[in-house]
């Protein structure tokens, strides 16, 4: 075999590196069974996994406010370690800085996930076709409902846990069967749907009755005038799946602890409006308003 062909073959066998970085600020930074450290590790791992890559390592930059009690510091480090173990990634490096009291809301975290892309075509919005089905891997709005209930003392936080979770293990078995995947974060599912519809110049039709929203989360968000579609998640993905593979993907998701409430919520149509249409129980459809119609729910 000629040397040039041998070298080209070796290069093709080397996995392509992948990286994602995010800055994480949460109010309150410690909540329920989680904290900003878990949010950071899960968030950046999920973003990388949704790109079709396999997360391998995570690096962290942590800014602590002077005077943060040591039990909270230990809780943060334990949380980061446990989230990394659950995600199957190594904490490769950590850099810590302390700022004066009042210069930070107790703790800020920047996280970077590094991984590799498996052989095969990447997940890409341009792969989406009319007829594809829209799936979400779990309930919507639980993370926002939990944090906002704590912040506004609504009392629902004991009934609505944060959905914060690493989802690379959930996604890996179904990756070969997906067109595209997006992590649902701030701005909620609405932001993901608007972005994809506008980028594709196709219409995404969503069945409102199919949206998985915990009853207590809907009540908590409703008390603040927030649509669950606009509410942040920390452990939910939106998947675009060919129609003929939908049942198989849904079955695989249901077999995973973090995918038991996965649901088919709509489809991609050939109408070239670039809009998201919400189909109500009466069968009528209405467009999802523009981003400035409902300000995204900020959690910091």
mmCIF file of C-alpha atoms in Angstrom:
data_model
loop_
_atom_site.group_PDB
_atom_site.id
_atom_site.type_symbol
_atom_site.label_atom_id
_atom_site.label_comp_id
_atom_site.label_asym_id
_atom_site.label_seq_id
_atom_site.Cartn_x
_atom_site.Cartn_y
_atom_site.Cartn_z
ATOM 1 C CA UNK A 1 0.000 0.000 0.000
ATOM 2 C CA UNK A 2 1.414 3.442 -0.895
ATOM 3 C CA UNK A 3 2.547 5.522 2.060
ATOM 4 C CA UNK A 4 0.063 8.306 1.225
ATOM 5 C CA UNK A 5 -2.900 5.918 1.376
ATOM 6 C CA UNK A 6 -1.584 4.362 4.583
ATOM 7 C CA UNK A 7 -1.290 7.763 6.276
ATOM 8 C CA UNK A 8 -4.749 8.793 5.039
ATOM 9 C CA UNK A 9 -6.219 5.587 6.470
ATOM 10 C CA UNK A 10 -4.570 6.190 9.836
ATOM 11 C CA UNK A 11 -5.909 9.743 9.960
ATOM 12 C CA UNK A 12 -9.421 8.547 9.211
ATOM 13 C CA UNK A 13 -9.195 6.090 12.116
ATOM 14 C CA UNK A 14 -8.293 8.819 14.638
ATOM 15 C CA UNK A 15 -11.458 10.132 16.363
ATOM 16 C CA UNK A 16 -12.234 13.773 15.706
ATOM 17 C CA UNK A 17 -11.941 15.877 18.871
ATOM 18 C CA UNK A 18 -14.937 17.847 20.125
ATOM 19 C CA UNK A 19 -15.285 20.546 22.769
ATOM 20 C CA UNK A 20 -18.012 22.622 24.423
ATOM 21 C CA UNK A 21 -17.706 25.376 27.055
ATOM 22 C CA UNK A 22 -20.332 27.017 29.248
ATOM 23 C CA UNK A 23 -20.519 29.510 32.119
ATOM 24 C CA UNK A 24 -22.992 28.576 34.862
ATOM 25 C CA UNK A 25 -24.607 30.925 37.363
ATOM 26 C CA UNK A 26 -27.637 29.726 39.315
ATOM 27 C CA UNK A 27 -29.850 31.529 41.835
ATOM 28 C CA UNK A 28 -29.890 29.976 44.367
ATOM 29 C CA UNK A 29 -26.559 28.206 43.722
ATOM 30 C CA UNK A 30 -27.426 25.408 46.180
ATOM 31 C CA UNK A 31 -30.861 23.828 45.857
ATOM 32 C CA UNK A 32 -32.659 20.590 46.696
ATOM 33 C CA UNK A 33 -30.371 17.694 45.831
ATOM 34 C CA UNK A 34 -28.210 19.779 43.487
ATOM 35 C CA UNK A 35 -26.111 22.888 43.053
ATOM 36 C CA UNK A 36 -24.343 24.968 40.436
ATOM 37 C CA UNK A 37 -21.484 22.421 40.283
ATOM 38 C CA UNK A 38 -23.819 19.636 39.195
ATOM 39 C CA UNK A 39 -25.564 21.991 36.775
ATOM 40 C CA UNK A 40 -22.207 22.890 35.194
ATOM 41 C CA UNK A 41 -20.972 19.324 34.728
ATOM 42 C CA UNK A 42 -24.322 18.034 33.465
ATOM 43 C CA UNK A 43 -24.908 21.073 31.277
ATOM 44 C CA UNK A 44 -21.632 20.971 29.396
ATOM 45 C CA UNK A 45 -21.704 17.166 29.074
ATOM 46 C CA UNK A 46 -25.227 17.332 27.641
ATOM 47 C CA UNK A 47 -24.289 20.039 25.159
ATOM 48 C CA UNK A 48 -21.366 17.964 23.901
ATOM 49 C CA UNK A 49 -23.407 14.755 23.759
ATOM 50 C CA UNK A 50 -26.168 16.530 21.815
ATOM 51 C CA UNK A 51 -23.600 17.410 19.158
ATOM 52 C CA UNK A 52 -23.077 13.684 18.588
ATOM 53 C CA UNK A 53 -19.768 13.437 20.459
ATOM 54 C CA UNK A 54 -18.743 11.157 23.318
ATOM 55 C CA UNK A 55 -17.719 13.231 26.381
ATOM 56 C CA UNK A 56 -14.448 12.064 27.966
ATOM 57 C CA UNK A 57 -13.093 14.849 30.206
ATOM 58 C CA UNK A 58 -14.292 18.011 31.918
ATOM 59 C CA UNK A 59 -12.289 21.000 33.141
ATOM 60 C CA UNK A 60 -13.667 23.538 35.621
ATOM 61 C CA UNK A 61 -13.009 27.125 36.594
ATOM 62 C CA UNK A 62 -14.641 27.964 39.936
ATOM 63 C CA UNK A 63 -15.028 31.461 41.411
ATOM 64 C CA UNK A 64 -15.852 31.430 45.134
ATOM 65 C CA UNK A 65 -16.977 34.378 47.210
ATOM 66 C CA UNK A 66 -14.905 34.944 50.329
ATOM 67 C CA UNK A 67 -16.684 33.664 53.408
ATOM 68 C CA UNK A 68 -18.521 30.802 51.707
ATOM 69 C CA UNK A 69 -18.934 28.210 54.499
ATOM 70 C CA UNK A 70 -16.674 25.175 54.140
ATOM 71 C CA UNK A 71 -19.604 22.709 54.310
ATOM 72 C CA UNK A 72 -20.942 24.321 51.127
ATOM 73 C CA UNK A 73 -17.513 24.147 49.484
ATOM 74 C CA UNK A 74 -17.320 20.437 50.318
ATOM 75 C CA UNK A 75 -20.858 19.951 49.055
ATOM 76 C CA UNK A 76 -19.891 21.615 45.774
ATOM 77 C CA UNK A 77 -16.798 19.469 45.257
ATOM 78 C CA UNK A 78 -18.667 16.278 46.157
ATOM 79 C CA UNK A 79 -21.443 17.229 43.757
ATOM 80 C CA UNK A 80 -18.998 17.841 40.902
ATOM 81 C CA UNK A 81 -17.301 14.508 41.527
ATOM 82 C CA UNK A 82 -20.561 12.563 41.706
ATOM 83 C CA UNK A 83 -21.925 14.212 38.539
ATOM 84 C CA UNK A 84 -18.716 13.400 36.676
ATOM 85 C CA UNK A 85 -18.817 9.786 37.864
ATOM 86 C CA UNK A 86 -22.430 9.489 36.757
ATOM 87 C CA UNK A 87 -21.631 11.013 33.369
ATOM 88 C CA UNK A 88 -18.629 8.698 32.920
ATOM 89 C CA UNK A 89 -16.171 11.569 32.468
ATOM 90 C CA UNK A 90 -12.891 12.470 34.158
ATOM 91 C CA UNK A 91 -12.351 15.811 35.891
ATOM 92 C CA UNK A 92 -9.109 16.653 34.109
ATOM 93 C CA UNK A 93 -8.353 20.053 35.670
ATOM 94 C CA UNK A 94 -9.806 22.535 38.161
ATOM 95 C CA UNK A 95 -8.822 26.169 38.699
ATOM 96 C CA UNK A 96 -10.230 28.063 41.682
ATOM 97 C CA UNK A 97 -10.284 31.767 42.498
ATOM 98 C CA UNK A 98 -11.644 33.583 45.558
ATOM 99 C CA UNK A 99 -13.122 37.070 45.228
ATOM 100 C CA UNK A 100 -14.129 39.522 47.938
ATOM 101 C CA UNK A 101 -17.494 39.181 49.644
ATOM 102 C CA UNK A 102 -20.207 40.808 47.560
ATOM 103 C CA UNK A 103 -18.390 40.368 44.229
ATOM 104 C CA UNK A 104 -20.092 37.068 43.370
ATOM 105 C CA UNK A 105 -23.306 35.285 44.235
ATOM 106 C CA UNK A 106 -21.403 32.773 46.403
ATOM 107 C CA UNK A 107 -20.097 30.663 43.485
ATOM 108 C CA UNK A 108 -19.790 30.801 39.673
ATOM 109 C CA UNK A 109 -18.582 27.882 37.550
ATOM 110 C CA UNK A 110 -17.177 27.675 34.018
ATOM 111 C CA UNK A 111 -16.999 24.162 32.570
ATOM 112 C CA UNK A 112 -15.437 22.735 29.419
ATOM 113 C CA UNK A 113 -16.172 19.238 28.136
ATOM 114 C CA UNK A 114 -13.786 17.478 25.784
ATOM 115 C CA UNK A 115 -14.612 14.367 23.830
ATOM 116 C CA UNK A 116 -14.451 12.598 20.490
ATOM 117 C CA UNK A 117 -16.826 12.207 17.587
ATOM 118 C CA UNK A 118 -17.577 8.627 16.542
ATOM 119 C CA UNK A 119 -17.316 7.565 12.882
ATOM 120 C CA UNK A 120 -20.276 8.426 10.710
ATOM 121 C CA UNK A 121 -22.131 11.605 9.753
ATOM 122 C CA UNK A 122 -22.469 14.212 12.513
ATOM 123 C CA UNK A 123 -25.789 15.261 13.977
ATOM 124 C CA UNK A 124 -26.753 18.407 12.138
ATOM 125 C CA UNK A 125 -29.847 20.549 11.796
ATOM 126 C CA UNK A 126 -29.450 20.307 8.018
ATOM 127 C CA UNK A 127 -30.221 16.572 8.237
ATOM 128 C CA UNK A 128 -33.816 17.228 9.334
ATOM 129 C CA UNK A 129 -36.510 16.288 6.799
ATOM 130 C CA UNK A 130 -40.305 16.791 6.556
ATOM 131 C CA UNK A 131 -42.028 13.890 8.281
ATOM 132 C CA UNK A 132 -39.424 13.600 11.039
ATOM 133 C CA UNK A 133 -40.820 13.339 14.541
ATOM 134 C CA UNK A 134 -40.003 15.603 17.493
ATOM 135 C CA UNK A 135 -39.207 13.889 20.798
ATOM 136 C CA UNK A 136 -38.293 15.186 24.221
ATOM 137 C CA UNK A 137 -36.413 12.922 26.610
ATOM 138 C CA UNK A 138 -38.158 14.058 29.781
ATOM 139 C CA UNK A 139 -40.586 16.468 31.453
ATOM 140 C CA UNK A 140 -40.367 20.175 30.722
ATOM 141 C CA UNK A 141 -39.824 23.023 33.167
ATOM 142 C CA UNK A 142 -38.986 21.068 36.319
ATOM 143 C CA UNK A 143 -35.638 22.787 36.851
ATOM 144 C CA UNK A 144 -37.113 26.266 36.472
ATOM 145 C CA UNK A 145 -40.120 25.430 38.650
ATOM 146 C CA UNK A 146 -37.871 24.090 41.422
ATOM 147 C CA UNK A 147 -35.529 27.100 41.473
ATOM 148 C CA UNK A 148 -38.230 29.722 41.056
ATOM 149 C CA UNK A 149 -40.323 28.127 43.798
ATOM 150 C CA UNK A 150 -37.322 28.381 46.122
ATOM 151 C CA UNK A 151 -36.622 31.945 45.063
ATOM 152 C CA UNK A 152 -40.221 33.124 45.495
ATOM 153 C CA UNK A 153 -41.023 30.866 48.476
ATOM 154 C CA UNK A 154 -43.936 29.186 46.701
ATOM 155 C CA UNK A 155 -43.479 25.857 48.490
ATOM 156 C CA UNK A 156 -43.539 23.654 45.381
ATOM 157 C CA UNK A 157 -39.821 22.831 45.468
ATOM 158 C CA UNK A 158 -40.497 19.750 47.625
ATOM 159 C CA UNK A 159 -42.880 18.409 44.981
ATOM 160 C CA UNK A 160 -40.957 19.378 41.840
ATOM 161 C CA UNK A 161 -37.329 18.237 41.803
ATOM 162 C CA UNK A 162 -34.797 19.762 39.451
ATOM 163 C CA UNK A 163 -34.341 17.563 36.378
ATOM 164 C CA UNK A 164 -30.577 18.233 36.325
ATOM 165 C CA UNK A 165 -28.881 15.059 35.026
ATOM 166 C CA UNK A 166 -26.085 13.939 32.669
ATOM 167 C CA UNK A 167 -27.670 12.511 29.523
ATOM 168 C CA UNK A 168 -24.739 11.166 27.493
ATOM 169 C CA UNK A 169 -25.557 7.601 28.556
ATOM 170 C CA UNK A 170 -29.193 8.081 27.595
ATOM 171 C CA UNK A 171 -28.297 9.444 24.181
ATOM 172 C CA UNK A 172 -25.477 7.108 23.152
ATOM 173 C CA UNK A 173 -27.592 4.045 22.179
ATOM 174 C CA UNK A 174 -29.907 6.071 19.923
ATOM 175 C CA UNK A 175 -27.363 8.381 18.258
ATOM 176 C CA UNK A 176 -27.179 6.369 14.998
ATOM 177 C CA UNK A 177 -30.937 6.776 14.576
ATOM 178 C CA UNK A 178 -31.168 10.566 15.050
ATOM 179 C CA UNK A 179 -31.158 13.424 12.578
ATOM 180 C CA UNK A 180 -30.393 16.112 15.146
ATOM 181 C CA UNK A 181 -30.376 16.730 18.906
ATOM 182 C CA UNK A 182 -30.457 19.848 21.060
ATOM 183 C CA UNK A 183 -30.124 20.348 24.810
ATOM 184 C CA UNK A 184 -33.114 22.197 26.283
ATOM 185 C CA UNK A 185 -31.685 24.859 28.619
ATOM 186 C CA UNK A 186 -32.527 28.525 29.327
ATOM 187 C CA UNK A 187 -35.317 29.736 27.097
ATOM 188 C CA UNK A 188 -36.847 26.277 27.299
ATOM 189 C CA UNK A 189 -38.089 24.086 24.499
ATOM 190 C CA UNK A 190 -39.565 27.141 22.796
ATOM 191 C CA UNK A 191 -36.096 28.536 22.088
ATOM 192 C CA UNK A 192 -34.945 25.245 20.547
ATOM 193 C CA UNK A 193 -38.055 24.936 18.368
ATOM 194 C CA UNK A 194 -37.957 28.536 17.170
ATOM 195 C CA UNK A 195 -34.276 28.260 16.278
ATOM 196 C CA UNK A 196 -34.713 25.031 14.329
ATOM 197 C CA UNK A 197 -37.862 26.153 12.499
ATOM 198 C CA UNK A 198 -36.261 29.427 11.421
ATOM 199 C CA UNK A 199 -33.014 27.728 10.389
ATOM 200 C CA UNK A 200 -34.815 25.055 8.369
ATOM 201 C CA UNK A 201 -37.514 27.345 6.951
ATOM 202 C CA UNK A 202 -39.949 24.524 7.637
ATOM 203 C CA UNK A 203 -42.884 24.304 10.034
ATOM 204 C CA UNK A 204 -42.628 22.402 13.306
ATOM 205 C CA UNK A 205 -46.043 21.268 14.502
ATOM 206 C CA UNK A 206 -46.292 20.506 18.213
ATOM 207 C CA UNK A 207 -49.165 18.758 19.966
ATOM 208 C CA UNK A 208 -49.705 20.693 23.211
ATOM 209 C CA UNK A 209 -51.458 17.741 24.870
ATOM 210 C CA UNK A 210 -48.387 15.574 24.290
ATOM 211 C CA UNK A 211 -45.978 17.882 26.139
ATOM 212 C CA UNK A 212 -44.795 16.122 29.321
ATOM 213 C CA UNK A 213 -45.149 18.602 32.190
ATOM 214 C CA UNK A 214 -45.479 17.560 35.817
ATOM 215 C CA UNK A 215 -48.754 18.857 37.270
ATOM 216 C CA UNK A 216 -47.058 20.621 40.207
ATOM 217 C CA UNK A 217 -44.492 22.199 37.866
ATOM 218 C CA UNK A 218 -47.288 23.572 35.702
ATOM 219 C CA UNK A 219 -49.015 25.035 38.787
ATOM 220 C CA UNK A 220 -45.789 26.598 40.105
ATOM 221 C CA UNK A 221 -44.897 28.128 36.748
ATOM 222 C CA UNK A 222 -48.476 29.278 36.205
ATOM 223 C CA UNK A 223 -48.378 31.145 39.513
ATOM 224 C CA UNK A 224 -45.575 33.240 38.007
ATOM 225 C CA UNK A 225 -47.177 33.587 34.574
ATOM 226 C CA UNK A 226 -44.637 31.316 32.875
ATOM 227 C CA UNK A 227 -45.429 28.939 30.011
ATOM 228 C CA UNK A 228 -43.709 25.540 30.516
ATOM 229 C CA UNK A 229 -42.484 25.803 26.921
ATOM 230 C CA UNK A 230 -40.444 28.854 27.933
ATOM 231 C CA UNK A 231 -39.123 27.362 31.183
ATOM 232 C CA UNK A 232 -35.537 26.196 31.578
ATOM 233 C CA UNK A 233 -34.576 22.549 31.878
ATOM 234 C CA UNK A 234 -31.282 20.984 32.979
ATOM 235 C CA UNK A 235 -31.851 17.355 31.998
ATOM 236 C CA UNK A 236 -33.890 17.318 28.797
ATOM 237 C CA UNK A 237 -33.025 16.914 25.120
ATOM 238 C CA UNK A 238 -35.084 17.608 22.012
ATOM 239 C CA UNK A 239 -34.531 14.956 19.339
ATOM 240 C CA UNK A 240 -35.393 14.896 15.635
ATOM 241 C CA UNK A 241 -36.022 11.317 14.519
ATOM 242 C CA UNK A 242 -37.058 9.748 11.178
ATOM 243 C CA UNK A 243 -40.648 8.525 11.395
ATOM 244 C CA UNK A 244 -39.737 4.885 10.795
ATOM 245 C CA UNK A 245 -37.261 4.878 13.695
ATOM 246 C CA UNK A 246 -39.400 6.721 16.224
ATOM 247 C CA UNK A 247 -40.823 3.656 17.998
ATOM 248 C CA UNK A 248 -37.369 2.107 18.372
ATOM 249 C CA UNK A 249 -35.823 5.321 19.725
ATOM 250 C CA UNK A 250 -38.709 5.897 22.140
ATOM 251 C CA UNK A 251 -38.428 2.327 23.451
ATOM 252 C CA UNK A 252 -34.682 2.747 24.044
ATOM 253 C CA UNK A 253 -35.232 6.042 25.871
ATOM 254 C CA UNK A 254 -37.917 4.525 28.093
ATOM 255 C CA UNK A 255 -35.474 1.790 29.141
ATOM 256 C CA UNK A 256 -33.127 4.381 30.708
ATOM 257 C CA UNK A 257 -33.837 5.934 34.143
ATOM 258 C CA UNK A 258 -33.633 9.464 32.722
ATOM 259 C CA UNK A 259 -35.809 8.681 29.706
ATOM 260 C CA UNK A 260 -38.831 7.030 31.266
ATOM 261 C CA UNK A 261 -41.063 10.025 30.501
ATOM 262 C CA UNK A 262 -39.750 10.602 26.979
ATOM 263 C CA UNK A 263 -42.530 11.511 24.569
ATOM 264 C CA UNK A 264 -43.262 12.197 20.915
ATOM 265 C CA UNK A 265 -44.522 15.777 20.836
ATOM 266 C CA UNK A 266 -44.860 16.664 17.171
ATOM 267 C CA UNK A 267 -43.502 16.525 13.657
ATOM 268 C CA UNK A 268 -41.693 18.455 10.961
ATOM 269 C CA UNK A 269 -43.939 19.487 8.075
ATOM 270 C CA UNK A 270 -43.088 20.605 4.559
ATOM 271 C CA UNK A 271 -44.809 23.975 4.982
ATOM 272 C CA UNK A 272 -42.103 26.559 4.442
ATOM 273 C CA UNK A 273 -43.183 29.099 7.046
ATOM 274 C CA UNK A 274 -40.226 28.804 9.413
ATOM 275 C CA UNK A 275 -42.723 28.793 12.275
ATOM 276 C CA UNK A 276 -43.650 26.651 15.244
ATOM 277 C CA UNK A 277 -47.338 25.785 15.367
ATOM 278 C CA UNK A 278 -49.050 24.579 18.532
ATOM 279 C CA UNK A 279 -51.943 22.184 17.985
ATOM 280 C CA UNK A 280 -54.579 22.348 20.714
ATOM 281 C CA UNK A 281 -57.009 19.727 21.959
ATOM 282 C CA UNK A 282 -59.647 21.026 19.522
ATOM 283 C CA UNK A 283 -57.354 20.297 16.576
ATOM 284 C CA UNK A 284 -56.792 23.964 15.795
ATOM 285 C CA UNK A 285 -53.277 25.334 15.389
ATOM 286 C CA UNK A 286 -51.786 28.627 16.473
ATOM 287 C CA UNK A 287 -48.261 29.982 15.967
ATOM 288 C CA UNK A 288 -45.814 30.096 18.855
ATOM 289 C CA UNK A 289 -45.130 33.759 19.505
ATOM 290 C CA UNK A 290 -41.768 35.397 18.756
ATOM 291 C CA UNK A 291 -38.992 35.319 21.389
ATOM 292 C CA UNK A 292 -39.798 38.806 22.695
ATOM 293 C CA UNK A 293 -43.455 37.844 23.245
ATOM 294 C CA UNK A 294 -42.436 35.850 26.341
ATOM 295 C CA UNK A 295 -39.110 36.810 27.893
ATOM 296 C CA UNK A 296 -36.960 33.730 28.606
ATOM 297 C CA UNK A 297 -36.965 32.727 32.262
ATOM 298 C CA UNK A 298 -33.574 33.591 33.706
ATOM 299 C CA UNK A 299 -32.306 31.496 36.579
ATOM 300 C CA UNK A 300 -29.544 33.842 37.723
#
